[in-house]
CSV table of C-alpha atoms in Angstrom, one decimal:
chain,number,residue,atom,x,y,z
A,1,MET,CA,-15.7,-18.2,96.7
A,2,CYS,CA,-15.0,-18.3,100.5
A,3,SER,CA,-15.7,-16.4,103.4
A,4,PRO,CA,-12.9,-14.2,103.8
A,5,TYR,CA,-12.7,-13.3,100.1
A,6,ILE,CA,-16.3,-12.3,99.9
A,7,TYR,CA,-15.8,-10.3,103.2
A,8,ALA,CA,-12.6,-8.5,101.9
A,9,ASN,CA,-14.9,-7.3,98.8
A,10,PHE,CA,-17.9,-6.5,101.1
A,11,LYS,CA,-15.9,-4.4,103.4
A,12,LYS,CA,-14.7,-2.1,100.4
A,13,SER,CA,-18.3,-0.8,100.4
A,14,TYR,CA,-19.7,-1.4,103.9
A,15,LYS,CA,-17.2,-0.4,106.3
A,16,GLY,CA,-17.7,-0.3,110.1
A,17,GLU,CA,-17.7,-2.9,113.0
A,18,GLU,CA,-21.5,-3.4,112.8
A,19,TYR,CA,-21.2,-4.9,109.1
A,20,LYS,CA,-18.1,-6.7,110.2
A,21,ASP,CA,-19.9,-8.2,112.9
A,22,LEU,CA,-23.0,-9.2,111.3
A,23,PHE,CA,-21.2,-10.7,108.3
A,24,TRP,CA,-19.2,-13.0,110.5
A,25,VAL,CA,-22.1,-14.0,112.7
A,26,ALA,CA,-24.2,-14.8,109.3
A,27,ALA,CA,-21.1,-16.8,108.2
A,28,GLY,CA,-20.9,-18.8,111.3
A,29,CYS,CA,-24.5,-19.7,111.6
A,30,THR,CA,-25.1,-23.4,111.6
A,31,VAL,CA,-28.9,-23.5,111.0
A,32,GLU,CA,-30.9,-21.7,108.3
A,33,PRO,CA,-33.4,-19.7,110.6
A,34,GLU,CA,-30.6,-18.3,112.5
A,35,PHE,CA,-28.8,-17.3,109.2
A,36,ILE,CA,-32.1,-15.5,108.0
A,37,SER,CA,-32.4,-13.8,111.3
A,38,VAL,CA,-29.0,-12.2,111.3
A,39,MET,CA,-29.5,-11.2,107.5
A,40,GLU,CA,-32.8,-9.7,108.5
A,41,ARG,CA,-30.9,-7.5,110.9
A,42,LEU,CA,-28.3,-6.6,108.3
A,43,LYS,CA,-31.3,-5.7,105.9
A,44,ALA,CA,-32.8,-3.4,108.6
A,45,ILE,CA,-29.5,-1.4,108.7
A,46,ASN,CA,-28.7,-1.4,105.1
A,47,VAL,CA,-30.6,-3.1,102.1
A,48,GLY,CA,-27.8,-2.8,99.9
A,49,ALA,CA,-25.6,-4.6,102.1
A,50,TYR,CA,-28.0,-7.3,102.5
A,51,GLU,CA,-28.6,-7.6,98.6
A,52,TYR,CA,-24.9,-7.7,98.1
A,53,LEU,CA,-24.4,-10.7,100.4
A,54,MET,CA,-27.4,-12.5,99.3
A,55,SER,CA,-26.1,-12.1,95.6
A,56,HIS,CA,-23.0,-14.1,96.6
A,57,ASN,CA,-24.5,-17.6,97.0
A,58,PRO,CA,-24.7,-18.2,100.8
A,59,SER,CA,-23.9,-21.9,100.4
A,60,SER,CA,-20.3,-20.8,99.4
A,61,TRP,CA,-19.9,-18.4,102.7
A,62,SER,CA,-22.1,-19.5,105.2
A,63,ARG,CA,-22.0,-22.6,107.3
A,64,ALA,CA,-25.9,-22.9,107.7
A,65,TYR,CA,-25.7,-24.1,104.1
A,66,PHE,CA,-22.7,-26.3,104.0
A,67,CYS,CA,-22.7,-29.9,103.7
A,68,GLN,CA,-22.8,-31.9,106.8
A,69,ASP,CA,-20.4,-34.8,105.5
A,70,ARG,CA,-17.2,-32.8,105.3
A,71,ALA,CA,-16.2,-32.7,109.1
A,72,CYS,CA,-14.5,-29.3,108.4
A,73,GLU,CA,-15.8,-26.2,109.9
A,74,ALA,CA,-13.4,-23.7,108.2
A,75,PHE,CA,-14.7,-20.7,106.3
A,76,GLU,CA,-12.1,-20.4,103.9
A,77,ASN,CA,-10.7,-22.9,101.4
A,78,GLY,CA,-7.3,-22.2,101.9
A,79,VAL,CA,-6.3,-25.6,103.8
A,80,SER,CA,-2.7,-26.0,101.9
A,81,GLU,CA,-1.9,-22.3,102.9
A,82,SER,CA,-2.7,-23.1,106.5
A,83,PHE,CA,-0.6,-26.3,106.4
A,84,ASN,CA,2.2,-24.6,104.6
A,85,ALA,CA,2.3,-21.7,107.1
A,86,MET,CA,2.4,-24.2,110.0
A,87,VAL,CA,5.4,-26.2,108.6
A,88,VAL,CA,7.4,-23.3,107.2
A,89,ASP,CA,10.5,-24.3,109.2
A,90,ALA,CA,10.1,-28.1,108.8
A,91,ARG,CA,9.5,-28.0,104.9
A,92,LYS,CA,13.4,-26.9,104.6
A,93,ARG,CA,14.5,-30.3,106.1
A,94,SER,CA,14.9,-33.5,104.6
A,95,LEU,CA,11.7,-35.8,104.3
A,96,LEU,CA,12.1,-37.7,107.4
A,97,THR,CA,13.1,-34.7,109.4
A,98,MET,CA,10.2,-32.8,108.0
A,99,LEU,CA,7.6,-35.7,109.0
A,100,GLU,CA,9.2,-35.8,112.6
A,101,MET,CA,9.0,-32.1,113.2
A,102,ILE,CA,5.2,-31.8,111.9
A,103,ARG,CA,4.1,-34.9,113.7
A,104,LEU,CA,1.5,-34.0,116.5
A,105,SER,CA,2.3,-35.1,119.8
A,106,ALA,CA,-1.3,-36.0,120.9
A,107,PRO,CA,-3.8,-37.9,118.9
A,108,ILE,CA,-6.0,-34.9,118.8
A,109,CYS,CA,-4.7,-31.5,117.4
A,110,PRO,CA,-4.4,-28.6,119.9
A,111,ALA,CA,-7.1,-26.4,118.3
A,112,ILE,CA,-9.7,-29.2,118.8
A,113,ILE,CA,-8.5,-29.8,122.4
A,114,LYS,CA,-8.9,-26.0,122.8
A,115,LYS,CA,-12.3,-26.0,121.5
A,116,LEU,CA,-13.3,-29.0,123.6
A,117,GLU,CA,-11.9,-27.3,126.6
A,118,THR,CA,-14.2,-24.1,125.7
A,119,PHE,CA,-17.3,-26.3,125.4
A,120,GLY,CA,-16.3,-28.2,128.4
A,121,GLU,CA,-16.5,-25.0,130.4
A,122,HIS,CA,-20.1,-24.2,129.2
A,123,TYR,CA,-21.7,-27.6,129.2
A,124,ARG,CA,-22.8,-27.5,132.9
A,125,SER,CA,-25.2,-24.4,132.0
A,126,TRP,CA,-27.2,-27.0,129.7
A,127,SER,CA,-30.0,-29.2,131.2
A,128,VAL,CA,-30.3,-32.6,129.5
A,129,ILE,CA,-33.3,-34.5,129.4
A,130,PRO,CA,-33.0,-38.1,128.2
A,131,SER,CA,-35.4,-39.3,125.6
A,132,GLY,CA,-34.3,-42.9,125.3
A,133,GLY,CA,-32.1,-44.9,123.0
A,134,GLY,CA,-29.1,-42.4,123.3
A,135,ILE,CA,-31.4,-39.4,122.3
A,136,PHE,CA,-31.2,-36.5,124.4
A,137,GLU,CA,-32.7,-33.0,124.5
A,138,ALA,CA,-30.1,-30.1,125.8
A,139,ARG,CA,-32.0,-27.1,126.9
A,140,LEU,CA,-30.8,-23.5,127.9
A,141,THR,CA,-33.6,-20.8,128.8
A,142,TYR,CA,-35.5,-20.7,125.3
A,143,GLU,CA,-33.0,-22.8,123.3
A,144,SER,CA,-33.3,-26.5,122.7
A,145,TYR,CA,-31.4,-29.1,120.6
A,146,CYS,CA,-31.9,-32.7,119.9
A,147,VAL,CA,-28.9,-34.7,120.3
A,148,ASP,CA,-28.4,-38.4,119.1
A,149,LEU,CA,-25.2,-39.9,120.5
A,150,GLN,CA,-25.6,-42.9,118.5
A,151,SER,CA,-25.6,-41.2,115.2
A,152,TRP,CA,-23.4,-38.3,116.3
A,153,TYR,CA,-26.0,-35.7,115.5
A,154,CYS,CA,-27.1,-32.5,117.0
A,155,SER,CA,-29.8,-30.4,115.6
A,156,CYS,CA,-27.5,-27.2,115.8
A,157,ARG,CA,-25.6,-29.1,113.1
A,158,LEU,CA,-22.1,-28.1,114.4
A,159,TRP,CA,-21.1,-31.5,115.2
A,160,GLU,CA,-22.1,-32.8,111.7
A,161,LEU,CA,-20.3,-29.7,110.1
A,162,SER,CA,-16.9,-29.8,112.2
A,163,GLY,CA,-16.7,-33.6,113.3
A,164,ILE,CA,-16.1,-32.4,116.9
A,165,PRO,CA,-18.9,-32.6,119.4
A,166,CYS,CA,-20.6,-29.3,120.3
A,167,VAL,CA,-21.3,-28.3,123.6
A,168,HIS,CA,-25.0,-29.7,123.4
A,169,ALA,CA,-23.4,-33.1,122.6
A,170,ILE,CA,-20.9,-32.8,125.5
A,171,ALA,CA,-23.6,-32.0,127.7
A,172,ALA,CA,-25.6,-35.1,126.5
A,173,ILE,CA,-22.3,-37.4,126.7
A,174,GLN,CA,-21.9,-36.2,130.2
A,175,SER,CA,-25.5,-36.7,131.2
A,176,ALA,CA,-25.3,-40.2,129.5
A,177,GLN,CA,-22.2,-41.1,131.4
A,178,SER,CA,-23.5,-40.1,134.8
A,179,ARG,CA,-26.6,-42.3,134.1
A,180,GLY,CA,-24.5,-45.3,133.1
A,181,PHE,CA,-24.9,-44.9,129.6
A,182,HIS,CA,-21.2,-45.2,128.2
A,183,GLN,CA,-20.7,-43.2,125.0
A,184,SER,CA,-17.2,-42.3,124.5
A,185,LEU,CA,-16.4,-38.8,123.2
A,186,VAL,CA,-15.6,-39.7,119.3
A,187,PHE,CA,-14.8,-37.9,116.5
A,188,LYS,CA,-16.1,-38.6,112.9
């Protein structure tokens, strides 16, 4: 079971943008309290919709319950389909030609670069407080996250789930570098 499959069946009975939006927000939550909050909003709108989604093990479709050691934030299990779609022209060629066609020109894939650029646009909004030993607190209004640069950890869990530093980690890395603590932007 994966998120797109569960959503495809969910929308047969629960149509509309509000249901769609709440489903995908719940699927994208990285921490359990946030997931529970979104699901409570859904329950207030329609108990049946809430019960339908909860009857499908949330650990199979919400990142709030995904294991942190996978370094993959995909909602679906169709990795091979994604790869095949990307190499549709190249796979018609001989093996060496195909490999040359699909080789990345950069050491980081374009989707990750785009994500880092997006996070980079927003990291300045976060204030960062050093706690010592490579540990920082990233704050924005009422939100607060613990970032440990040595362990590649952020309490939002996105860094652990995807292997890509989240906006809080980027803010902490920038803050650490400005303070003379040299931590390179690394991926798991």
